[in-house]
PDB file of C-alpha atoms and ligand atoms in Angstrom:
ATOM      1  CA  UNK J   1     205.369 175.431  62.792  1.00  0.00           C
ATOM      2  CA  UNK J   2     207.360 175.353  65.515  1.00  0.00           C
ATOM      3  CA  UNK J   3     206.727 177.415  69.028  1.00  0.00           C
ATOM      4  CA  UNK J   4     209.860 178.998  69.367  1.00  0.00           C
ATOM      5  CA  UNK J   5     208.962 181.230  65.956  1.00  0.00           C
ATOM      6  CA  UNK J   6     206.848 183.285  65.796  1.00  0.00           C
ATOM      7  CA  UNK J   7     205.128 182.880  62.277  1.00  0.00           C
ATOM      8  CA  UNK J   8     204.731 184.951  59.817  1.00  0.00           C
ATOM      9  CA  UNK J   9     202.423 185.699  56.583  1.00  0.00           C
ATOM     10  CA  UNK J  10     203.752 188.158  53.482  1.00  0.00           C
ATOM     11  CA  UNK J  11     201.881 189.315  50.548  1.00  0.00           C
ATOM     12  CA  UNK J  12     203.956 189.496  47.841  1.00  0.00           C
ATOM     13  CA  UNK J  13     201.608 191.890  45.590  1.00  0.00           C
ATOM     14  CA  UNK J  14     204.311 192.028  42.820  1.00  0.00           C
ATOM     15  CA  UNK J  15     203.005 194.619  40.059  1.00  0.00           C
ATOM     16  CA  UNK J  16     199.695 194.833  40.849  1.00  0.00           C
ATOM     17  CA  UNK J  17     196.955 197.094  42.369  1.00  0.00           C
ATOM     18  CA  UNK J  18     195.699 200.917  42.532  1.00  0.00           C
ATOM     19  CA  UNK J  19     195.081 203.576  45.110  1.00  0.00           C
ATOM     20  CA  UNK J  20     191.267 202.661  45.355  1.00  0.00           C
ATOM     21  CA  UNK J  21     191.911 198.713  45.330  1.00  0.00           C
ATOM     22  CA  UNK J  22     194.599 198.754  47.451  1.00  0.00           C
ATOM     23  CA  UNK J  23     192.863 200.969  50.398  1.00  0.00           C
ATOM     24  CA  UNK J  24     190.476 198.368  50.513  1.00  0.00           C
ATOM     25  CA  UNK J  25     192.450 195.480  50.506  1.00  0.00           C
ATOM     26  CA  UNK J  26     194.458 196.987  53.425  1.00  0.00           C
ATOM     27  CA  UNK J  27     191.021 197.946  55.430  1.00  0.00           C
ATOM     28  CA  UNK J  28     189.694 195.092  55.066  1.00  0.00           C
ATOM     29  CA  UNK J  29     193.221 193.154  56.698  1.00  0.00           C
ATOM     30  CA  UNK J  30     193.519 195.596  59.300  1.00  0.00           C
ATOM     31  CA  UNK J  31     189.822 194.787  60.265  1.00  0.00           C
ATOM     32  CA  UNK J  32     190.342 191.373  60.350  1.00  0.00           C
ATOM     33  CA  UNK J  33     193.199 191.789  63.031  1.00  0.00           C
ATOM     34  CA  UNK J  34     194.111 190.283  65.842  1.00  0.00           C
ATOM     35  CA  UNK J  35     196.074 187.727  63.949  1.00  0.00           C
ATOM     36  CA  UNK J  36     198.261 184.758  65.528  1.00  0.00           C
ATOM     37  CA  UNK J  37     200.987 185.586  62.978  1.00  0.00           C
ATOM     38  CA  UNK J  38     203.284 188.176  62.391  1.00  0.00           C
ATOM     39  CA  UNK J  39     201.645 190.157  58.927  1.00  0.00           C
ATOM     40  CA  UNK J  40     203.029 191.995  56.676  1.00  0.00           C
ATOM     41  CA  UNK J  41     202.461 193.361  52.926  1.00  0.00           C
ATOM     42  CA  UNK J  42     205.261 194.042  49.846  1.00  0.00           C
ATOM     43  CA  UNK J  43     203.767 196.453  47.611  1.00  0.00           C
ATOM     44  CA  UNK J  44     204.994 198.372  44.717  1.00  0.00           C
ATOM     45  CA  UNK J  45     207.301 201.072  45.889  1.00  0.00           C
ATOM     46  CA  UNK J  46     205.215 203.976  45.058  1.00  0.00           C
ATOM     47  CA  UNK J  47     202.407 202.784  47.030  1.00  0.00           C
ATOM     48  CA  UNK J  48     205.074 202.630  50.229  1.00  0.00           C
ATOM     49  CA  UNK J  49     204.421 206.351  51.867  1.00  0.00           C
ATOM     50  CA  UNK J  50     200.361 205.761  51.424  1.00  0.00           C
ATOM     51  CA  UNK J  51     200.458 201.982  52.806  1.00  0.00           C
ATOM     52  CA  UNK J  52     202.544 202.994  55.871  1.00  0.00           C
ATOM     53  CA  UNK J  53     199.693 205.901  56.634  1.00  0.00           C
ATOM     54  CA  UNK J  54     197.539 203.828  56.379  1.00  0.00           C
ATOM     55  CA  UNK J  55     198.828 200.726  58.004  1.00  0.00           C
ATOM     56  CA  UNK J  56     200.275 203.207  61.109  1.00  0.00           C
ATOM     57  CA  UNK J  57     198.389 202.186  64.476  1.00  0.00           C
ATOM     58  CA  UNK J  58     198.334 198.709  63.247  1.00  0.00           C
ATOM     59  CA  UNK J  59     200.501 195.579  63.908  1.00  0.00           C
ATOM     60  CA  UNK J  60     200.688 194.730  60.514  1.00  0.00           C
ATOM     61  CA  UNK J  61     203.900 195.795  58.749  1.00  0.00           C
ATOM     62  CA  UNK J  62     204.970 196.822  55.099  1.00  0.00           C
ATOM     63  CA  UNK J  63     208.279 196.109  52.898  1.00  0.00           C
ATOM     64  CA  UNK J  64     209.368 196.462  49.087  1.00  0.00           C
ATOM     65  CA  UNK J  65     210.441 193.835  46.642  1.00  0.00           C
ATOM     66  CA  UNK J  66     213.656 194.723  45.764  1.00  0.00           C
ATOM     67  CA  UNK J  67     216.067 197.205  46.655  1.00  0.00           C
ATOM     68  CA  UNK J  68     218.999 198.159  45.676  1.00  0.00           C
ATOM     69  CA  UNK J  69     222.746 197.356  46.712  1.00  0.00           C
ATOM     70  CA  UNK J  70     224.285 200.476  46.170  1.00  0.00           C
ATOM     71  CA  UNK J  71     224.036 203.024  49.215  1.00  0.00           C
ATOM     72  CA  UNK J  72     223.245 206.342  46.791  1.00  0.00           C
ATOM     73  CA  UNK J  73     224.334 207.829  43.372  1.00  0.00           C
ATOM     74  CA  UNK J  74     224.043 207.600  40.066  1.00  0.00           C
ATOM     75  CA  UNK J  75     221.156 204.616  39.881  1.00  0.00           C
ATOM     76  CA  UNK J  76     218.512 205.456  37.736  1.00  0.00           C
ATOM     77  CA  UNK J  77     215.576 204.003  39.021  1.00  0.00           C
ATOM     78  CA  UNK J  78     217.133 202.014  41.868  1.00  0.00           C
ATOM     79  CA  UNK J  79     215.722 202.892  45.223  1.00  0.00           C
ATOM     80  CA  UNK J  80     218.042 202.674  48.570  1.00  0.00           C
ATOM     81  CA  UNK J  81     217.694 200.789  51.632  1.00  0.00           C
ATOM     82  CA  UNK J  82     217.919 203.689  53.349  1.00  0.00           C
ATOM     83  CA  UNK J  83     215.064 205.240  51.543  1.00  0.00           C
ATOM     84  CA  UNK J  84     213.110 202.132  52.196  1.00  0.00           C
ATOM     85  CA  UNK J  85     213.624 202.578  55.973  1.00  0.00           C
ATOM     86  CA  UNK J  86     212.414 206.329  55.446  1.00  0.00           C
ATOM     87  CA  UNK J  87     209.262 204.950  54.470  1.00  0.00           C
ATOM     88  CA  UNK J  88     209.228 202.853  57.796  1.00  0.00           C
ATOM     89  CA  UNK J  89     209.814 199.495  55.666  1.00  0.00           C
ATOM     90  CA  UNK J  90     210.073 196.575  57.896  1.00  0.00           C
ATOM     91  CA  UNK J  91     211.163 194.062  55.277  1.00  0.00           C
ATOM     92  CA  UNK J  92     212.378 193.578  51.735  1.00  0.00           C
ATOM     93  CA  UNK J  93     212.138 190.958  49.494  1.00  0.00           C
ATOM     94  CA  UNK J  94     215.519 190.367  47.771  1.00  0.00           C
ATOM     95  CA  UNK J  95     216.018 187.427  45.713  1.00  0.00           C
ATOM     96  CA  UNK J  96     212.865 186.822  43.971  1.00  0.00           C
ATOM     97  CA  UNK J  97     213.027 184.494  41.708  1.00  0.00           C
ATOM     98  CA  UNK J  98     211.025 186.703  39.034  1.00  0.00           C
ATOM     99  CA  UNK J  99     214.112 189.148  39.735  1.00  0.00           C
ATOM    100  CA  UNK J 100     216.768 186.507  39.382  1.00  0.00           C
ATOM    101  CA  UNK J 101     214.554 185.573  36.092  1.00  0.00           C
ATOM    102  CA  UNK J 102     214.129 188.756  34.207  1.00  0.00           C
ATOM    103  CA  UNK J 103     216.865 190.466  35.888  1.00  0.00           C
ATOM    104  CA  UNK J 104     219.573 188.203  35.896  1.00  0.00           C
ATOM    105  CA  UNK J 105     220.240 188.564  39.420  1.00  0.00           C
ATOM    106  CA  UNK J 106     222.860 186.566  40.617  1.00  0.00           C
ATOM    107  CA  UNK J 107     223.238 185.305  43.923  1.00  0.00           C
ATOM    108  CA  UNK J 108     226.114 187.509  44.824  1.00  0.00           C
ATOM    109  CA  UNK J 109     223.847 190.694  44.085  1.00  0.00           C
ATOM    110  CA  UNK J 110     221.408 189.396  45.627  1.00  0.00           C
ATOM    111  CA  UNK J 111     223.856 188.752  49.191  1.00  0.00           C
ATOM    112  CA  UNK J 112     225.288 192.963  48.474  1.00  0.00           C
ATOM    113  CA  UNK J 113     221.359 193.515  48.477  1.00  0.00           C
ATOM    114  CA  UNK J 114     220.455 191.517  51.560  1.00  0.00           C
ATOM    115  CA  UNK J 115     223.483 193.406  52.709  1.00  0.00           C
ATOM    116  CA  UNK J 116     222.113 196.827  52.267  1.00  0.00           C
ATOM    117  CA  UNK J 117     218.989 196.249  53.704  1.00  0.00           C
ATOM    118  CA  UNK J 118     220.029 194.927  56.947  1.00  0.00           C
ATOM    119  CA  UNK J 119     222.411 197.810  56.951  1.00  0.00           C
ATOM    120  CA  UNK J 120     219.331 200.152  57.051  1.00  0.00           C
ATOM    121  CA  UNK J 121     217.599 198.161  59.799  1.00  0.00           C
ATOM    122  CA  UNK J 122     215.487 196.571  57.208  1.00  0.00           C
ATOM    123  CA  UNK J 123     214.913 192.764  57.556  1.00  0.00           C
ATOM    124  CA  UNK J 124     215.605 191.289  53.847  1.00  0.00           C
ATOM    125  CA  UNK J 125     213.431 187.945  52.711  1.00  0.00           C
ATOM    126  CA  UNK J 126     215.795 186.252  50.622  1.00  0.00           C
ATOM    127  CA  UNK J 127     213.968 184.345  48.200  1.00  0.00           C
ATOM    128  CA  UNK J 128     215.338 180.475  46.563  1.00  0.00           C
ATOM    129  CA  UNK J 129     214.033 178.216  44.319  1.00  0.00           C
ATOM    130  CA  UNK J 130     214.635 175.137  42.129  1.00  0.00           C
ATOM    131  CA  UNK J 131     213.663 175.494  38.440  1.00  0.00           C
ATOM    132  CA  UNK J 132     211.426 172.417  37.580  1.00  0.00           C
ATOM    133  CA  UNK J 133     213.993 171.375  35.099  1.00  0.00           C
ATOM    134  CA  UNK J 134     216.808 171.541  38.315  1.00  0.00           C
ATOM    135  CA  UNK J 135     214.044 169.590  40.487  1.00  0.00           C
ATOM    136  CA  UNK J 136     213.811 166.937  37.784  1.00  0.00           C
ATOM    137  CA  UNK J 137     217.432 166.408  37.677  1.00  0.00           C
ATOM    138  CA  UNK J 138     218.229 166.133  41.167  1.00  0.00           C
ATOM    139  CA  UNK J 139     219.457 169.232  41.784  1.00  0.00           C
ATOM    140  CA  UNK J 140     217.114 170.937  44.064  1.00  0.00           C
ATOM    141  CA  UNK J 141     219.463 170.715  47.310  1.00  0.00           C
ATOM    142  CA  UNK J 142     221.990 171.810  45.680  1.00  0.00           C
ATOM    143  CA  UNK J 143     220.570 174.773  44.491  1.00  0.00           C
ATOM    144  CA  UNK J 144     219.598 176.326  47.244  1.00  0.00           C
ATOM    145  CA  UNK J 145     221.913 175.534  49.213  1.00  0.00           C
ATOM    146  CA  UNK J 146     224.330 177.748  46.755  1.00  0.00           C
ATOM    147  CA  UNK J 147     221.437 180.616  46.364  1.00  0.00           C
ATOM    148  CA  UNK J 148     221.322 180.066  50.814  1.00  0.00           C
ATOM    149  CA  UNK J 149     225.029 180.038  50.921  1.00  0.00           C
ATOM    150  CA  UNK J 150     226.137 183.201  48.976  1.00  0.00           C
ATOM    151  CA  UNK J 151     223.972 185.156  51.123  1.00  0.00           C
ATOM    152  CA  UNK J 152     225.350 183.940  54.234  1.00  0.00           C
ATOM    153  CA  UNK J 153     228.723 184.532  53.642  1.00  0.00           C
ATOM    154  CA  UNK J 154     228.027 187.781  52.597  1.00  0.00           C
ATOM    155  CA  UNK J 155     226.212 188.705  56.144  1.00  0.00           C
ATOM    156  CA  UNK J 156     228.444 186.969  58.118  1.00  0.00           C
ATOM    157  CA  UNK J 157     227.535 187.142  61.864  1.00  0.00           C
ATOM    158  CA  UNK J 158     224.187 189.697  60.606  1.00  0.00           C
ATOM    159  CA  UNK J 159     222.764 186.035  59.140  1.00  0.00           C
ATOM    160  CA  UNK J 160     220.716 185.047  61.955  1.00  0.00           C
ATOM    161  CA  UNK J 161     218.747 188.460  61.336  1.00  0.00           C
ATOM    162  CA  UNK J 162     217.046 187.644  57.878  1.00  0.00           C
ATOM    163  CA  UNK J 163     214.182 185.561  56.731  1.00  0.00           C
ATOM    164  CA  UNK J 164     214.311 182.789  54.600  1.00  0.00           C
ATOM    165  CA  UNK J 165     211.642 181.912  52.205  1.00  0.00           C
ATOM    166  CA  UNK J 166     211.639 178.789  50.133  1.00  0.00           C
ATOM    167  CA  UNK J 167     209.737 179.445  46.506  1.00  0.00           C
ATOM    168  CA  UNK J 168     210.317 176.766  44.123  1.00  0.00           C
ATOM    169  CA  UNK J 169     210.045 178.456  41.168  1.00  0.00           C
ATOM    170  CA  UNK J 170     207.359 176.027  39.244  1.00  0.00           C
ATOM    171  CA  UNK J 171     205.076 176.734  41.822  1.00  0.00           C
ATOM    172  CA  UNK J 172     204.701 180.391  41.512  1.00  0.00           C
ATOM    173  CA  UNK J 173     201.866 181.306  40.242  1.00  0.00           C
ATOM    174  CA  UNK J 174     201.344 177.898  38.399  1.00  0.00           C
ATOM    175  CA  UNK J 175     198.673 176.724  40.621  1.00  0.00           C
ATOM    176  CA  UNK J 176     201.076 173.719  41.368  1.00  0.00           C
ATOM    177  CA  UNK J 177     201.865 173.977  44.645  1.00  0.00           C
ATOM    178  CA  UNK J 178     204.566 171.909  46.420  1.00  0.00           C
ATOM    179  CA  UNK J 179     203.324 169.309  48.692  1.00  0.00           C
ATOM    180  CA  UNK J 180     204.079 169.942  52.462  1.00  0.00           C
ATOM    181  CA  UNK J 181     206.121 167.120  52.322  1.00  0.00           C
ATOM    182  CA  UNK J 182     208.115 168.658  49.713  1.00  0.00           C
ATOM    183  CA  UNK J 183     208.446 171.599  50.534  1.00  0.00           C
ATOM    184  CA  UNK J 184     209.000 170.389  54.367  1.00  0.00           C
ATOM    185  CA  UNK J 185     212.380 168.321  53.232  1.00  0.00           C
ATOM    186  CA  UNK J 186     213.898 171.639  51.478  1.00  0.00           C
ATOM    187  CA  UNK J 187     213.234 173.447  54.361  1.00  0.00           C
ATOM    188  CA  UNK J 188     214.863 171.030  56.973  1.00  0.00           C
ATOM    189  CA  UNK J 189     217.864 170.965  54.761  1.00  0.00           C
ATOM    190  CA  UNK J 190     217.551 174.945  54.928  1.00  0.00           C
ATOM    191  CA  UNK J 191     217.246 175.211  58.458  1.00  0.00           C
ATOM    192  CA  UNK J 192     220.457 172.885  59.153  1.00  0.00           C
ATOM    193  CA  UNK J 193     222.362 175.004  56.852  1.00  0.00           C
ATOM    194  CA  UNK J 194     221.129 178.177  59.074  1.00  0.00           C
ATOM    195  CA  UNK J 195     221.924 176.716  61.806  1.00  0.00           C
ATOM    196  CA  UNK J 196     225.287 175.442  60.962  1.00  0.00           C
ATOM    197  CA  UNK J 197     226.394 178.836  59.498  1.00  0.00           C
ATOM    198  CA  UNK J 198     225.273 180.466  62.015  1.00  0.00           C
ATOM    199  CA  UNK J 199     224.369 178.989  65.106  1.00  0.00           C
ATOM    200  CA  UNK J 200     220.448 180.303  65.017  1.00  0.00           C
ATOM    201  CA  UNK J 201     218.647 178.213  62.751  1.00  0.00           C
ATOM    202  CA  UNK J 202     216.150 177.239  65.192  1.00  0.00           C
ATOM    203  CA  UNK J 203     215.053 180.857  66.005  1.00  0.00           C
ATOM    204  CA  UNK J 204     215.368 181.980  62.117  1.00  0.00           C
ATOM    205  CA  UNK J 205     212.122 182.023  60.248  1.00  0.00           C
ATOM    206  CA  UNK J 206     211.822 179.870  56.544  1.00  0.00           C
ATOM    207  CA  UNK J 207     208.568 180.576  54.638  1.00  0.00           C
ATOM    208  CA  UNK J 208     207.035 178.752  51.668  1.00  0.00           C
ATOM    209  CA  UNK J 209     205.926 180.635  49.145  1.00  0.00           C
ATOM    210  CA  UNK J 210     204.462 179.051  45.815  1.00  0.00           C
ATOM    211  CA  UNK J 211     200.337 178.699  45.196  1.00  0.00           C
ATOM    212  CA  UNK J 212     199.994 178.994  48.875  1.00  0.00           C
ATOM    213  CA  UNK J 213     195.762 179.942  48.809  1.00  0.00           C
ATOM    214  CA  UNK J 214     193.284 179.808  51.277  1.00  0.00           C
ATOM    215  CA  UNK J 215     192.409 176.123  50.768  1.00  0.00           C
ATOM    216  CA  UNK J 216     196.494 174.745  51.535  1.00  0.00           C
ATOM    217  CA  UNK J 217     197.874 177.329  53.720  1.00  0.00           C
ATOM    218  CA  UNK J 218     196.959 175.280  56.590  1.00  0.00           C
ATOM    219  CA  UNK J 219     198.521 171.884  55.706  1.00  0.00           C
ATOM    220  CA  UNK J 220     201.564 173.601  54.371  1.00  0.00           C
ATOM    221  CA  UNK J 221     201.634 175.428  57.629  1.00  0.00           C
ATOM    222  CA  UNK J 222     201.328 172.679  59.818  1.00  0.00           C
ATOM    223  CA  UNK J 223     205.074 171.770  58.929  1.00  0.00           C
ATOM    224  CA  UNK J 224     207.488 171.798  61.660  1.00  0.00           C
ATOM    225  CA  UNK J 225     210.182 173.658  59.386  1.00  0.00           C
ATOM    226  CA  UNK J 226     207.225 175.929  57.612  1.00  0.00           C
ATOM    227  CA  UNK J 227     207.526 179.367  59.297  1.00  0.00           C
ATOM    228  CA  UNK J 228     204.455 180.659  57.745  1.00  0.00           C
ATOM    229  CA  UNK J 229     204.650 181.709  53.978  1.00  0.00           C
ATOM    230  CA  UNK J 230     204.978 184.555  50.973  1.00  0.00           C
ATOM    231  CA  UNK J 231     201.786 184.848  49.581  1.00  0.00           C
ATOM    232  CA  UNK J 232     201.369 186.300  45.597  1.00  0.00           C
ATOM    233  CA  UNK J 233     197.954 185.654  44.138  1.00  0.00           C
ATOM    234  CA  UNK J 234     196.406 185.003  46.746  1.00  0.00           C
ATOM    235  CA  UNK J 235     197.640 188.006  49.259  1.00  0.00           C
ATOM    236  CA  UNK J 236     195.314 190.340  46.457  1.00  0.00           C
ATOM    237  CA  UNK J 237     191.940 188.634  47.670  1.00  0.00           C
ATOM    238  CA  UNK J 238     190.901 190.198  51.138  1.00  0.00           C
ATOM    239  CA  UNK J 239     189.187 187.067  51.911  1.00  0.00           C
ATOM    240  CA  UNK J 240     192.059 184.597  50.808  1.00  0.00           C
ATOM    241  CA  UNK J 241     194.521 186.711  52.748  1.00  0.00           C
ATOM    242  CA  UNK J 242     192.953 186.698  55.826  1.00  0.00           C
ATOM    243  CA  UNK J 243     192.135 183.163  55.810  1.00  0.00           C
ATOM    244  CA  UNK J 244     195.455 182.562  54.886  1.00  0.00           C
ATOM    245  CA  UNK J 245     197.157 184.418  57.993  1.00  0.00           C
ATOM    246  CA  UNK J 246     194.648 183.032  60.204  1.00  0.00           C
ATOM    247  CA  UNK J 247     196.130 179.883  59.595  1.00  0.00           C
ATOM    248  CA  UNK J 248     199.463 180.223  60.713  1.00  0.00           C
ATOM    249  CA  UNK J 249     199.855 180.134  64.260  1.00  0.00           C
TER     250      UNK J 249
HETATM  251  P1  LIG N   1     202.093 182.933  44.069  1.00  0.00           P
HETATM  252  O1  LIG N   1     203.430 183.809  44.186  1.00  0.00           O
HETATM  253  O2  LIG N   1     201.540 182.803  45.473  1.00  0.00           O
HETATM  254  O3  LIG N   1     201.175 183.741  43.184  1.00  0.00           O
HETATM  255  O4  LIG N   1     202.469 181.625  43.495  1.00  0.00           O
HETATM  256  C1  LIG N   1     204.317 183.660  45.255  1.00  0.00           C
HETATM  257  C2  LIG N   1     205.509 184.557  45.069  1.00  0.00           C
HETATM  258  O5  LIG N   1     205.979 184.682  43.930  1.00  0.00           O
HETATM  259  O6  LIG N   1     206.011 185.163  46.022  1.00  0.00           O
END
């Protein structure tokens, strides 16, 4: 972590959770405020309107995981940027590598989506990620450095305004998380490619996201290219969560 970012902690709750469940998880976040780290939660879209009620007074802030590139029309089931900022979204993840999986999301939708968001005001998280298979060939710079790439040229001089997070894709939800050294050597090579592109790489934030729990959040955090992290599994235990964001600062 370095000083000049401020860091930050996102659950990623993916398809999970209920009205009941999720007031309490959210109570029991907001009680354990003030954090050192900028905190936010991704939840299902439908939970969006009731999270923001209840999340309104508190300095932790709420986003979607996906949105869609298209400004309005004939979408079924897509869901705007604009609509996200309606419902007072401060992020979106775009990118995820679950998307990019079982969506076939290619990078180039994913740079029209990172687009949209940041058209709306809404700061997109653009997910990359090796495959293992990639990894064990070599290829893991090169990877995202194509997945980083796309999405830069798509924002042009906007690129200094999103957030980067680094999720190598055997480590989600595997329970194999990347080492901090590993993961600290894709980052670097992340944040020189920010900063080359762009000129801000050393004010943009990168997270790690992959098996972060409660137990190596810290190490991973203590990084000097680890911004803080995108949390799945882990951001759906109160107690994991917390400990989680109170270790990046
Ligand atoms: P995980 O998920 O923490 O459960 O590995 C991270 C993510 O997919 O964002």
């Amino acid at each position: 972590m370095n000083p000049q970012r401020r860091p930050l902690v996102v659950g990623n709750w993916k398809m999970h959770g209920n009205r009941p469940a999720n007031t309490e998880l959210l109570a029991a976040v907001a009680a354990a405020r003030p954090f050192g780290a900028d905190v936010a939660v991704c939840v299902p879209f439908v939970y969006l309107t009731e999270t923001a009620a209840q999340l309104a007074g508190t300095d932790i802030r709420w986003g979607a995981q996906d949105v869609s590139a298209h400004a309005q029309g004939a979408y079924t089931g897509e869901v705007s940027a604009a609509m996200l900022a309606e419902c007072g979204c401060r992020y979106v993840l775009v990118g995820h590598s679950e998307r990019r999986q079982h969506h076939g999301e290619a990078d180039e939708l994913v740079a029209a989506k990172a687009q949209a968001a940041l058209g709306k005001g809404v700061t997109p998280i653009v997910c990359v990620g090796e495959t293992l298979e990639q990894r064990d060939a070599g290829q893991t710079e090169a990877v995202v450095k194509r997945q980083l790439a796309a999405v830069i040229r798509e924002l042009a001089h906007c690129a200094a305004e999103m957030v980067v997070a680094y999720e190598p894709v055997w480590a989600i939800g595997t329970g194999r998380t990347a080492t901090p050294e590993q993961a600290q050597a894709v980052h670097a090579v992340l944040r020189s490619q920010l900063q080359a592109a762009s000129g801000h790489g050393e004010r943009m934030r990168i997270l790690y996201g992959g098996s972060v729990k409660a137990d190596n959040a810290a190490a991973l955090f203590a990084q000097p290219d680890i911004d803080g992290g995108l949390i799945g599994g882990a951001s759906l235990k109160a107690a994991d969560f917390i400990t989680i964001c109170r270790a990046a600062r």
